[in-house]
Backbone as ProteinMPNN parsed JSONL, in Angstrom:
{"seq_chain_A": "MDPKSNVDRLDCEDKIAVAHDFRQVQDEVEEYIFQHDLGASDVLLISWNISSINRIVQALKVMTNAVPHWCSMKTMAHVTNDQLLDELMAYLCFGIERVGRVMVLPETPMEWLLLGQRLRDISYDRYMQDFARVPGVFPLATFTLVRAAYYSALPMLPMPFGANSLFE", "coords_chain_A": {"N_chain_A": [[9.544, 7.021, 20.44], [9.588, 10.357, 19.82], [8.424, 13.3, 20.979], [9.466, 15.952, 20.491], [10.554, 15.914, 17.961], [10.544, 16.883, 14.67], [9.406, 15.177, 12.745], [6.9, 13.641, 11.231], [6.351, 10.878, 10.975], [6.555, 7.869, 12.7], [7.765, 5.079, 14.806], [5.476, 3.508, 15.632], [3.618, 3.901, 13.712], [4.864, 2.247, 11.608], [4.73, -0.22, 12.796], [2.038, -0.47, 13.053], [1.311, -0.644, 10.351], [2.66, -3.033, 9.7], [1.429, -4.804, 11.369], [-1.237, -4.277, 10.769], [-3.311, -3.881, 12.447], [-4.654, -1.931, 14.964], [-4.969, -2.777, 17.522], [-2.876, -4.268, 18.389], [-0.968, -2.323, 18.989], [-1.933, -0.629, 20.697], [-1.064, 0.847, 23.102], [1.082, 2.478, 22.26], [0.001, 3.899, 20.264], [-1.958, 5.358, 21.654], [-0.008, 6.798, 23.257], [1.208, 8.226, 21.332], [-0.963, 9.947, 20.326], [-1.443, 11.459, 22.731], [1.125, 12.671, 23.001], [1.232, 14.397, 20.881], [-0.666, 16.065, 21.362], [-3.263, 15.558, 21.007], [-5.171, 14.403, 22.583], [-7.675, 15.274, 23.468], [-8.985, 15.259, 21.295], [-11.243, 13.413, 19.003], [-10.055, 10.901, 16.984], [-9.073, 9.474, 13.773], [-7.87, 6.833, 12.887], [-5.826, 5.459, 10.366], [-5.018, 2.6, 9.013], [-2.887, 1.411, 6.64], [-2.464, -1.211, 4.204], [0.433, -2.568, 3.691], [1.461, -4.506, 2.091], [-0.213, -4.339, -0.002], [0.031, -1.772, -0.867], [2.486, -2.042, -1.832], [2.226, -3.874, -3.9], [0.546, -2.28, -5.609], [2.498, -0.14, -6.255], [4.392, -1.398, -7.437], [2.976, -2.373, -9.627], [2.124, 0.031, -10.842], [4.556, 1.212, -11.603], [5.423, -0.229, -13.91], [3.464, 0.156, -15.712], [2.527, 1.929, -18.486], [2.535, 5.498, -18.443], [0.843, 5.699, -16.18], [-0.708, 7.338, -13.937], [-2.449, 7.955, -11.203], [-5.399, 9.804, -10.968], [-5.629, 11.449, -8.642], [-3.226, 11.729, -7.707], [-0.257, 13.791, -7.321], [2.113, 13.501, -8.413], [4.064, 13.533, -11.387], [5.025, 11.206, -12.935], [5.194, 7.606, -12.455], [7.226, 6.177, -12.501], [9.571, 5.936, -10.937], [8.382, 5.644, -8.193], [8.105, 5.219, -4.734], [7.046, 3.052, -1.914], [6.613, 4.657, 0.366], [6.469, 7.132, -0.823], [3.947, 6.813, -2.327], [2.139, 6.258, -0.203], [2.331, 8.9, 1.187], [1.315, 10.422, -0.878], [-1.352, 9.418, -1.001], [-2.247, 10.181, 1.618], [-1.871, 12.83, 1.609], [-3.764, 13.644, -0.364], [-6.066, 12.514, 0.779], [-6.466, 13.721, 3.235], [-6.195, 16.485, 2.948], [-6.744, 19.779, 3.919], [-7.896, 18.906, 6.232], [-7.124, 18.307, 9.588], [-4.165, 16.599, 10.623], [-1.739, 14.417, 11.945], [1.051, 12.815, 10.874], [0.032, 9.716, 9.91], [-2.322, 9.711, 11.247], [-5.505, 11.087, 11.554], [-7.183, 13.8, 12.587], [-10.465, 13.509, 13.739], [-12.818, 14.654, 11.339], [-14.506, 17.668, 11.97], [-16.657, 19.492, 10.843], [-19.552, 19.326, 8.668], [-18.626, 19.94, 5.965], [-15.934, 18.922, 5.95], [-16.232, 16.177, 6.594], [-17.799, 15.721, 4.201], [-15.898, 16.35, 2.268], [-13.968, 14.267, 2.931], [-15.318, 11.905, 2.41], [-15.758, 12.377, -0.349], [-13.298, 12.077, -1.27], [-12.387, 9.592, -0.551], [-14.061, 8.233, -2.234], [-13.183, 9.154, -4.849], [-10.58, 8.013, -4.746], [-11.237, 5.339, -4.694], [-12.789, 4.9, -6.937], [-11.18, 5.487, -8.917], [-9.495, 4.607, -12.018], [-7.293, 3.189, -12.242], [-6.856, 2.158, -9.76], [-9.343, 0.686, -9.377], [-8.453, -1.454, -11.082], [-6.356, -2.529, -9.607], [-7.743, -3.479, -7.491], [-8.986, -5.624, -8.135], [-6.95, -7.43, -8.034], [-5.919, -10.364, -6.409], [-5.241, -10.287, -2.971], [-4.815, -7.616, -2.764], [-6.996, -6.18, -1.429], [-7.906, -5.543, 1.836], [-7.107, -2.287, 1.073], [-6.874, -0.206, 2.931], [-7.754, 0.181, 6.409], [-10.224, 1.676, 8.693], [-10.232, 3.297, 11.813], [-11.789, 4.448, 14.502], [-11.039, 6.502, 17.223], [-12.211, 7.377, 20.249], [-12.377, 8.683, 23.252], [-10.405, 6.91, 24.215], [-11.569, 4.584, 23.312], [-11.703, 2.106, 21.006], [-13.124, 1.667, 17.715], [-13.963, 0.11, 14.819], [-14.445, 1.434, 11.603], [-16.625, 0.552, 9.267], [-16.577, 0.436, 5.832], [-18.861, 1.317, 3.303], [-20.369, -0.875, 0.871], [-19.21, -1.144, -2.441], [-20.753, -0.092, -5.556], [-22.498, -2.511, -7.624], [-20.414, -4.433, -9.596], [-18.222, -2.749, -9.214], [-15.102, -3.033, -7.434], [-14.368, -3.16, -4.005], [-11.903, -1.093, -2.032], [-11.329, -0.424, 0.382], [-11.918, -1.413, 3.875]], "CA_chain_A": [[8.917, 8.171, 20.021], [10.234, 11.655, 20.352], [7.609, 14.286, 20.759], [10.154, 17.053, 20.0], [10.967, 15.683, 16.637], [9.486, 17.464, 13.75], [9.108, 14.036, 11.789], [5.498, 13.147, 11.376], [6.428, 9.506, 11.01], [7.364, 7.255, 13.904], [7.782, 3.622, 14.889], [4.259, 2.871, 15.847], [3.061, 3.727, 12.291], [5.364, 1.08, 10.948], [4.173, -1.261, 13.465], [0.54, -0.511, 12.743], [1.372, -0.903, 9.018], [3.002, -4.356, 9.45], [0.382, -5.51, 12.062], [-2.571, -4.154, 10.219], [-4.28, -4.072, 13.593], [-4.283, -1.029, 15.995], [-5.046, -3.147, 18.883], [-1.545, -4.621, 18.757], [0.017, -1.332, 19.184], [-2.658, 0.447, 21.222], [-0.397, 1.658, 24.02], [1.878, 3.266, 21.579], [-1.067, 5.02, 19.551], [-2.401, 6.449, 22.751], [0.98, 7.777, 23.58], [1.38, 9.387, 20.101], [-1.962, 10.863, 20.389], [-1.037, 12.239, 23.69], [2.256, 13.439, 22.818], [0.901, 15.264, 19.791], [-1.685, 16.987, 22.031], [-4.619, 15.187, 20.292], [-5.856, 13.64, 23.484], [-8.9, 15.85, 23.712], [-9.781, 15.085, 20.154], [-11.579, 12.178, 18.523], [-9.241, 10.71, 15.891], [-9.452, 8.589, 12.763], [-6.481, 6.062, 12.521], [-5.803, 4.918, 8.973], [-4.209, 1.485, 8.911], [-2.406, 1.058, 5.33], [-2.076, -2.567, 4.105], [1.67, -2.169, 3.146], [1.671, -5.412, 0.989], [-1.154, -3.783, -1.062], [0.705, -0.498, -1.303], [3.883, -2.546, -2.477], [1.795, -4.445, -5.173], [0.152, -1.052, -6.34], [3.52, 0.524, -6.559], [5.107, -2.325, -8.526], [2.181, -2.219, -11.045], [2.219, 1.528, -11.434], [5.96, 1.319, -12.272], [5.523, -0.961, -15.344], [2.391, 0.723, -16.675], [2.771, 3.308, -19.244], [1.51, 6.803, -18.172], [-0.169, 5.444, -15.36], [-0.656, 8.09, -12.693], [-3.919, 8.22, -10.686], [-5.713, 11.482, -10.987], [-5.417, 12.064, -7.412], [-1.84, 11.835, -7.273], [0.373, 14.976, -7.765], [3.356, 13.112, -9.206], [4.098, 13.492, -12.989], [5.36, 9.874, -13.42], [5.264, 6.58, -11.312], [8.519, 5.3, -12.875], [10.506, 5.684, -9.615], [7.748, 5.84, -6.897], [8.3, 4.189, -3.557], [6.022, 2.696, -1.117], [6.365, 5.678, 1.222], [5.77, 8.234, -1.608], [2.557, 6.51, -2.654], [1.473, 6.626, 0.943], [2.316, 10.157, 1.229], [0.243, 10.989, -1.764], [-2.652, 9.069, -0.555], [-2.571, 10.835, 2.877], [-2.015, 14.153, 1.357], [-4.887, 13.835, -1.07], [-7.283, 12.21, 1.56], [-6.648, 14.673, 4.31], [-5.943, 18.039, 2.456], [-7.732, 20.56, 4.582], [-8.361, 18.201, 7.482], [-5.911, 18.179, 10.439], [-3.55, 15.342, 10.663], [-0.334, 14.25, 12.473], [1.363, 11.602, 10.329], [-1.146, 9.029, 9.343], [-3.451, 9.877, 12.266], [-6.342, 12.203, 11.076], [-8.141, 14.298, 13.645], [-11.794, 13.359, 13.13], [-13.444, 15.814, 10.94], [-15.526, 18.297, 12.825], [-17.538, 20.113, 10.107], [-20.107, 18.578, 7.624], [-17.916, 19.976, 4.978], [-14.738, 18.128, 6.201], [-16.876, 14.837, 6.281], [-18.022, 15.624, 2.778], [-14.527, 16.298, 1.559], [-13.31, 12.991, 3.198], [-16.108, 11.072, 1.549], [-15.55, 12.438, -1.909], [-11.727, 11.74, -1.603], [-12.516, 8.101, -0.603], [-14.769, 7.826, -3.491], [-12.27, 9.484, -5.86], [-9.593, 6.949, -4.736], [-11.838, 3.862, -5.05], [-13.288, 4.846, -8.385], [-9.911, 5.837, -9.956], [-9.458, 3.299, -12.931], [-6.084, 2.265, -11.804], [-7.131, 1.549, -8.359], [-10.21, -0.414, -9.628], [-7.796, -2.48, -11.673], [-5.649, -3.241, -8.527], [-8.716, -3.903, -6.53], [-9.377, -7.138, -8.621], [-5.888, -8.401, -7.9], [-5.848, -11.18, -5.229], [-4.365, -9.794, -1.798], [-4.796, -6.153, -2.523], [-8.132, -5.84, -0.52], [-8.292, -4.106, 1.808], [-5.972, -1.212, 0.881], [-6.737, 0.354, 4.385], [-8.98, 0.015, 7.363], [-10.271, 2.875, 9.58], [-10.559, 3.06, 13.249], [-12.25, 5.623, 15.303], [-10.71, 6.504, 18.68], [-12.896, 8.254, 20.991], [-12.08, 8.62, 24.762], [-9.678, 5.65, 24.421], [-12.321, 3.528, 22.868], [-11.462, 1.87, 19.396], [-14.189, 1.018, 17.024], [-13.693, -0.117, 13.422], [-15.526, 1.988, 10.779], [-16.811, -0.279, 8.037], [-16.906, 1.172, 4.516], [-20.068, 0.937, 2.652], [-20.107, -1.621, -0.213], [-19.107, -0.524, -3.74], [-21.941, -0.522, -6.521], [-22.35, -3.728, -8.508], [-19.404, -4.456, -10.777], [-16.898, -2.254, -8.692], [-14.39, -3.669, -6.193], [-14.041, -2.157, -2.655], [-10.509, -0.822, -1.79], [-11.387, -0.185, 1.698], [-12.732, -2.306, 4.589]], "C_chain_A": [[9.601, 9.558, 20.641], [9.322, 12.744, 20.026], [8.222, 15.611, 20.265], [10.548, 17.016, 18.69], [9.905, 16.223, 15.709], [9.157, 16.352, 12.508], [7.783, 13.507, 12.176], [5.342, 11.499, 11.413], [7.01, 8.949, 12.044], [7.179, 5.811, 13.84], [6.483, 3.007, 14.926], [3.538, 2.834, 14.471], [3.536, 2.605, 11.506], [4.777, -0.136, 11.471], [2.795, -1.519, 13.167], [0.486, -1.101, 11.308], [1.649, -2.439, 8.987], [2.014, -5.335, 10.285], [-1.002, -5.539, 11.375], [-3.706, -4.306, 11.241], [-3.969, -3.201, 14.753], [-4.251, -1.582, 17.265], [-3.871, -3.623, 19.268], [-0.689, -3.602, 19.18], [-0.852, -0.101, 20.022], [-2.023, 1.365, 22.144], [0.471, 2.83, 23.351], [0.974, 4.417, 20.729], [-1.564, 5.935, 20.56], [-1.366, 7.312, 23.125], [1.121, 8.763, 22.598], [0.266, 10.215, 20.092], [-1.94, 11.865, 21.53], [0.016, 13.284, 23.624], [2.109, 14.699, 21.826], [-0.281, 16.249, 20.188], [-3.122, 16.807, 21.261], [-5.47, 14.355, 21.265], [-7.309, 14.095, 23.701], [-9.74, 15.717, 22.462], [-10.118, 13.707, 19.825], [-10.664, 11.992, 17.24], [-9.601, 9.523, 15.018], [-8.081, 7.978, 12.44], [-6.691, 5.342, 11.357], [-4.722, 3.793, 8.956], [-3.932, 1.109, 7.576], [-1.958, -0.393, 5.243], [-0.692, -2.358, 3.344], [1.82, -3.18, 2.058], [0.854, -5.018, -0.265], [-0.635, -2.679, -1.625], [1.961, -1.038, -2.301], [3.289, -2.98, -4.041], [1.247, -3.134, -6.064], [1.513, -0.398, -7.141], [4.398, -0.205, -7.773], [4.287, -2.24, -9.775], [2.232, -0.963, -11.59], [3.526, 1.681, -12.154], [5.992, 0.831, -13.864], [4.411, -0.595, -16.254], [2.735, 1.954, -17.19], [1.975, 4.291, -18.825], [0.499, 6.564, -17.338], [0.033, 6.08, -14.08], [-2.153, 8.475, -12.299], [-4.164, 9.617, -10.612], [-5.77, 12.155, -9.727], [-4.049, 12.4, -6.896], [-1.12, 13.154, -7.85], [1.68, 14.614, -8.461], [3.088, 13.084, -10.659], [4.291, 11.99, -13.543], [5.424, 8.843, -12.138], [6.415, 5.812, -11.573], [9.367, 4.913, -11.791], [9.822, 5.826, -8.364], [8.028, 4.752, -5.993], [7.079, 3.992, -2.685], [5.549, 3.935, -0.145], [5.879, 7.042, 0.41], [4.341, 8.005, -1.889], [1.684, 6.861, -1.412], [1.178, 7.962, 1.344], [1.17, 10.983, 0.494], [-1.105, 10.659, -1.478], [-3.141, 9.874, 0.645], [-2.789, 12.346, 2.502], [-3.364, 14.487, 0.655], [-6.18, 13.629, -0.062], [-7.524, 13.34, 2.699], [-6.39, 16.105, 4.105], [-7.141, 18.779, 3.203], [-8.413, 19.953, 5.975], [-6.988, 18.06, 8.431], [-5.442, 16.725, 10.603], [-2.29, 15.332, 11.258], [0.059, 12.795, 11.787], [0.133, 10.988, 9.618], [-2.365, 8.912, 10.309], [-4.311, 11.268, 11.894], [-7.173, 12.574, 12.307], [-9.446, 14.184, 12.967], [-12.439, 14.534, 12.6], [-14.64, 16.397, 11.721], [-16.836, 18.821, 12.098], [-18.184, 19.029, 9.037], [-19.249, 18.701, 6.425], [-16.597, 19.091, 4.954], [-15.166, 16.666, 5.967], [-17.195, 14.653, 4.833], [-16.764, 15.443, 1.873], [-13.736, 14.984, 1.666], [-14.033, 11.982, 2.508], [-15.896, 11.143, 0.054], [-14.247, 12.041, -2.156], [-11.65, 10.217, -1.445], [-13.111, 7.617, -1.651], [-13.816, 8.008, -4.678], [-11.161, 8.35, -6.039], [-10.118, 5.584, -5.125], [-12.43, 3.815, -6.506], [-12.177, 5.157, -9.472], [-9.715, 4.43, -10.93], [-8.403, 2.564, -12.584], [-6.045, 1.444, -10.733], [-8.17, 0.456, -8.384], [-9.417, -1.554, -10.253], [-6.997, -3.209, -10.537], [-6.594, -3.859, -7.528], [-9.062, -5.38, -6.826], [-8.179, -7.94, -8.502], [-6.101, -9.162, -6.671], [-4.851, -10.51, -4.156], [-4.393, -8.326, -1.764], [-5.807, -5.59, -1.572], [-7.695, -6.363, 0.934], [-7.043, -3.253, 1.72], [-5.875, -0.548, 2.376], [-7.995, 0.089, 5.05], [-8.9, 1.43, 8.205], [-10.899, 2.636, 10.79], [-10.877, 4.416, 13.846], [-11.715, 5.465, 16.751], [-11.277, 7.721, 19.404], [-12.927, 8.079, 22.434], [-11.597, 7.273, 24.959], [-10.576, 4.437, 24.035], [-12.282, 3.378, 21.457], [-12.583, 1.251, 18.879], [-13.869, 1.043, 15.574], [-14.907, 0.692, 12.62], [-15.423, 1.109, 9.531], [-17.138, 0.702, 6.942], [-18.217, 0.661, 3.92], [-19.568, 0.157, 1.355], [-19.997, -0.832, -1.568], [-20.406, -1.074, -4.505], [-21.611, -1.933, -7.268], [-21.314, -3.565, -9.574], [-18.046, -3.668, -10.282], [-16.356, -2.968, -7.539], [-14.134, -2.764, -5.12], [-12.482, -2.225, -2.502], [-10.356, -0.84, -0.139], [-12.218, -1.012, 2.553], [-13.146, -1.583, 5.677]], "O_chain_A": [[10.038, 9.679, 21.786], [9.348, 13.18, 18.875], [7.487, 16.366, 19.629], [10.911, 18.08, 18.187], [8.692, 16.088, 15.868], [8.692, 16.733, 11.434], [7.565, 13.001, 13.277], [4.323, 10.951, 11.833], [8.055, 9.477, 12.424], [6.513, 5.308, 12.935], [6.324, 1.978, 14.269], [2.919, 1.826, 14.128], [2.753, 2.003, 10.772], [4.359, -1.017, 10.72], [2.38, -2.67, 13.034], [-0.329, -1.993, 11.071], [0.912, -3.128, 8.282], [1.829, -6.497, 9.924], [-1.759, -6.51, 11.367], [-4.818, -4.758, 10.965], [-3.106, -3.583, 15.544], [-3.598, -1.021, 18.145], [-3.611, -3.504, 20.465], [0.353, -3.932, 19.746], [-0.531, 1.087, 20.005], [-2.309, 2.561, 22.096], [0.537, 3.955, 23.847], [1.29, 5.602, 20.62], [-1.597, 7.151, 20.372], [-1.626, 8.496, 23.337], [1.159, 9.965, 22.859], [0.529, 11.385, 19.811], [-2.366, 13.005, 21.349], [-0.08, 14.44, 24.035], [2.723, 15.759, 21.947], [-0.746, 17.085, 19.413], [-3.904, 17.718, 20.989], [-6.396, 13.67, 20.831], [-8.115, 13.262, 24.116], [-10.943, 15.977, 22.452], [-9.407, 12.807, 20.273], [-10.554, 12.953, 16.479], [-10.35, 8.647, 15.451], [-7.254, 8.602, 11.776], [-7.676, 4.609, 11.272], [-3.542, 4.136, 8.881], [-4.799, 0.35, 7.143], [-1.164, -0.826, 6.078], [-0.833, -1.902, 2.209], [2.326, -2.75, 1.021], [1.21, -5.334, -1.4], [-0.778, -2.514, -2.837], [2.285, -0.481, -3.351], [3.749, -2.554, -5.101], [1.597, -3.073, -7.243], [1.564, -0.2, -8.355], [4.916, 0.33, -8.754], [4.824, -2.057, -10.868], [2.384, -0.843, -12.806], [3.564, 2.25, -13.245], [6.503, 1.452, -14.796], [4.391, -0.974, -17.425], [3.163, 2.9, -16.529], [0.759, 4.103, -18.788], [-0.622, 7.033, -17.533], [0.758, 5.595, -13.212], [-2.888, 9.182, -12.989], [-3.345, 10.47, -10.272], [-5.949, 13.373, -9.695], [-3.773, 13.128, -5.943], [-1.518, 13.524, -8.954], [2.278, 15.498, -9.074], [2.024, 12.667, -11.115], [3.7, 11.651, -14.568], [5.669, 9.233, -10.997], [6.621, 4.8, -10.902], [9.84, 3.782, -11.674], [10.512, 6.12, -7.388], [8.171, 3.581, -6.345], [6.143, 4.786, -2.775], [4.365, 4.175, 0.088], [5.085, 7.857, 0.879], [3.541, 8.924, -1.711], [0.697, 7.592, -1.493], [0.072, 8.287, 1.777], [0.401, 11.832, 0.947], [-1.998, 11.486, -1.666], [-4.32, 10.223, 0.705], [-3.708, 13.011, 2.98], [-4.025, 15.464, 1.009], [-7.142, 14.397, -0.069], [-8.644, 13.762, 2.984], [-6.376, 16.875, 5.066], [-8.313, 18.416, 3.094], [-9.302, 20.51, 6.619], [-5.912, 17.721, 7.938], [-6.234, 15.788, 10.703], [-1.643, 16.363, 11.079], [-0.535, 11.767, 12.11], [-0.627, 11.625, 8.888], [-3.268, 8.094, 10.131], [-3.784, 12.378, 11.958], [-7.777, 11.719, 12.956], [-9.627, 14.636, 11.836], [-12.635, 15.462, 13.385], [-15.607, 15.714, 12.06], [-17.942, 18.646, 12.608], [-17.542, 18.07, 8.609], [-19.061, 17.667, 5.785], [-16.265, 18.577, 3.886], [-14.505, 15.973, 5.194], [-16.925, 13.599, 4.259], [-16.632, 14.61, 0.976], [-12.989, 14.592, 0.77], [-13.349, 11.115, 1.963], [-15.861, 10.149, -0.671], [-13.999, 11.634, -3.291], [-10.882, 9.593, -2.176], [-12.726, 6.527, -2.074], [-13.659, 7.069, -5.458], [-10.859, 7.848, -7.122], [-9.458, 4.807, -5.815], [-12.513, 2.762, -7.137], [-12.344, 5.065, -10.688], [-9.817, 3.306, -10.439], [-8.488, 1.336, -12.59], [-5.463, 0.364, -10.629], [-8.073, -0.536, -7.661], [-9.765, -2.683, -9.905], [-6.984, -4.44, -10.536], [-6.178, -4.737, -6.772], [-9.362, -6.198, -5.957], [-8.263, -9.123, -8.832], [-6.535, -8.469, -5.751], [-3.709, -10.223, -4.514], [-3.997, -7.774, -0.737], [-5.517, -4.579, -0.933], [-7.199, -7.476, 1.109], [-6.019, -3.589, 2.315], [-4.769, -0.415, 2.901], [-9.061, -0.166, 4.491], [-7.893, 2.119, 8.367], [-11.903, 1.935, 10.915], [-10.171, 5.397, 13.614], [-11.919, 4.437, 17.397], [-10.887, 8.871, 19.201], [-13.646, 7.154, 22.81], [-12.18, 6.498, 25.718], [-10.271, 3.326, 24.468], [-12.702, 4.252, 20.698], [-13.074, 0.312, 19.505], [-13.475, 2.122, 15.132], [-16.091, 0.603, 12.945], [-14.39, 0.949, 8.882], [-17.883, 1.664, 7.128], [-18.54, -0.505, 4.144], [-18.508, 0.476, 0.817], [-20.746, 0.132, -1.727], [-20.99, -2.126, -4.246], [-20.451, -2.316, -7.417], [-21.366, -2.626, -10.369], [-16.959, -3.88, -10.82], [-17.116, -3.477, -6.715], [-13.694, -1.637, -5.348], [-11.853, -3.242, -2.795], [-9.349, -1.241, 0.445], [-13.28, -1.388, 2.056], [-13.889, -2.097, 6.513]]}, "name": "protein", "num_of_chains": 1, "seq": "MDPKSNVDRLDCEDKIAVAHDFRQVQDEVEEYIFQHDLGASDVLLISWNISSINRIVQALKVMTNAVPHWCSMKTMAHVTNDQLLDELMAYLCFGIERVGRVMVLPETPMEWLLLGQRLRDISYDRYMQDFARVPGVFPLATFTLVRAAYYSALPMLPMPFGANSLFE"}
């Protein structure tokens, strides 16, 4: 990790995505938080399931005119895993401080409301609901709260009857 680099992405994010478990890379996560001057902040770590992202990307590429409503791209014909992750993070965290895929915990009720609305928008998107039914896609992401170096998983509320959950 290079704290002087302007790149928001780093090795520990890739390791988190592969491991799908922050505890396996806890030291690197804590170093990342410290190096980006987030040590005094509570942060929300988002662990994306890369195999799920890959399945969604492959499906979007073959679907005609399949662009989720939260996505700013015009077409999904040539989308990559990283582009879809960037789109998800950009939509989810717009207006909320973040460094790479680490979000500073929302401080105001409005930020929490925005985060909740965006999670809902992604979850209820018709394309994402189709993908949620595919075996192996759940969970798309898990959320972990880091407060004073204490990690606690944040469970998502279940979806209403008939809708499949994307997040754990």
